[in-house]
Amino acid sequence: MKIIKFILCLLFGILFVNAGLDKFLHYMPIPEMDAEIIKIGEAMMTIKWIIPLTGFIEIVGGILFIFPKTRALGAIVILPVMVGIVIHNIIFMPSGLIMAGILFLINLWAIYDNREKYRLLIS
């Protein structure tokens, strides 16, 4: 079980580090998008700081998520981005909802798995 947990967390972390780096380096191909999604992307581009901030959070959160010692912090750092991804997929891209849902469940599982570490914050 420990190896499966490590592999899941490693893949999750790498996925977010990759997504964050792409926001700065633009190396992944952009798939076909309908007009509504293009409009949202253009609106986000007008707010100059939102894409770099999201990329930075994805990189930092992904790195933190990989290592067991910092995974609890990484899971919390990534959570707002993950919620945004799930909501975006529900509203605009239902075809990606399965993948987003799996990633969201991995994130929630990591939070649950580290619940003892959070108790100090809320007690």
XYZ file of C-alpha atoms in Angstrom:
123
model
C 0.000 0.000 0.000
C 2.884 2.342 0.793
C 4.298 1.982 -2.735
C 0.899 2.629 -4.353
C 0.485 5.724 -2.183
C 3.935 6.981 -3.173
C 3.311 6.371 -6.885
C -0.090 8.130 -6.793
C 1.359 11.113 -4.951
C 4.381 11.248 -7.237
C 2.221 11.216 -10.373
C -0.192 13.775 -8.886
C 2.699 16.056 -7.953
C 4.447 15.719 -11.314
C 1.186 16.427 -13.120
C 0.761 19.710 -11.246
C 4.417 20.707 -11.580
C 4.103 20.084 -15.331
C 0.873 22.089 -15.572
C 2.439 24.945 -13.619
C 5.602 24.989 -15.733
C 3.481 25.058 -18.897
C 1.887 28.301 -17.708
C 5.351 29.894 -17.904
C 7.022 27.981 -20.753
C 4.003 27.162 -23.015
C 5.324 23.828 -24.310
C 2.131 21.722 -24.304
C -0.133 21.856 -27.361
C -3.449 23.642 -26.858
C -6.433 21.455 -27.801
C -9.379 22.658 -29.864
C -11.699 24.795 -27.743
C -15.131 26.195 -28.328
C -15.781 29.948 -28.342
C -16.972 30.114 -24.715
C -13.781 28.585 -23.342
C -11.638 30.840 -25.558
C -13.521 33.830 -24.151
C -12.752 32.699 -20.590
C -9.076 32.232 -21.468
C -8.921 35.726 -22.974
C -10.563 37.179 -19.860
C -8.005 35.452 -17.639
C -5.194 36.843 -19.800
C -6.393 40.391 -19.147
C -5.753 39.824 -15.441
C -1.989 39.608 -15.880
C -1.231 38.033 -12.486
C -3.771 35.181 -12.368
C -2.039 32.712 -14.726
C 1.455 33.140 -13.172
C -0.039 32.873 -9.672
C -1.882 29.680 -10.585
C 1.263 28.271 -12.200
C 3.338 29.107 -9.132
C 0.767 27.470 -6.824
C 0.688 24.360 -9.032
C 4.497 24.066 -9.044
C 4.924 24.620 -5.310
C 1.916 22.493 -4.366
C 2.988 19.704 -6.717
C 6.508 19.604 -5.293
C 5.195 19.639 -1.720
C 2.702 16.863 -2.581
C 5.430 14.496 -3.776
C 7.276 14.258 -0.456
C 5.595 12.554 2.523
C 6.939 15.096 5.007
C 5.345 18.052 3.155
C 2.356 16.275 1.561
C -0.169 17.690 4.063
C 0.836 21.238 3.130
C 0.915 20.420 -0.581
C -2.597 18.945 -0.446
C -3.946 22.154 1.108
C -2.009 24.401 -1.298
C -3.352 22.501 -4.333
C -6.955 22.248 -3.055
C -8.242 25.653 -4.331
C -6.761 25.001 -7.778
C -8.271 21.514 -7.776
C -11.711 22.890 -6.850
C -11.431 25.352 -9.754
C -10.482 22.549 -12.133
C -13.456 20.415 -11.055
C -15.914 23.323 -11.321
C -14.540 24.285 -14.740
C -14.948 20.704 -15.948
C -18.485 20.456 -14.582
C -19.568 23.651 -16.337
C -17.510 23.816 -19.524
C -15.759 20.510 -20.220
C -17.753 17.528 -18.907
C -15.542 15.224 -20.984
C -12.642 15.928 -18.590
C -14.692 15.419 -15.460
C -13.579 11.818 -14.870
C -9.891 12.768 -14.796
C -10.576 15.887 -12.710
C -12.701 13.812 -10.339
C -9.960 11.213 -9.883
C -7.396 13.929 -9.155
C -9.797 15.616 -6.749
C -10.321 12.340 -4.914
C -6.548 11.824 -4.652
C -6.254 15.332 -3.201
C -9.067 14.703 -0.701
C -7.540 11.337 0.226
C -4.195 13.035 0.955
C -5.976 15.582 3.149
C -7.839 12.825 4.982
C -4.662 10.765 5.321
C -2.939 13.737 6.983
C -5.891 14.794 9.143
C -3.874 14.450 12.360
C -1.449 17.112 11.143
C -4.329 19.550 10.618
C -5.833 19.032 14.081
C -3.275 21.399 15.594
C -4.438 24.139 13.234
C -8.102 23.894 14.207
C -7.896 23.013 17.904
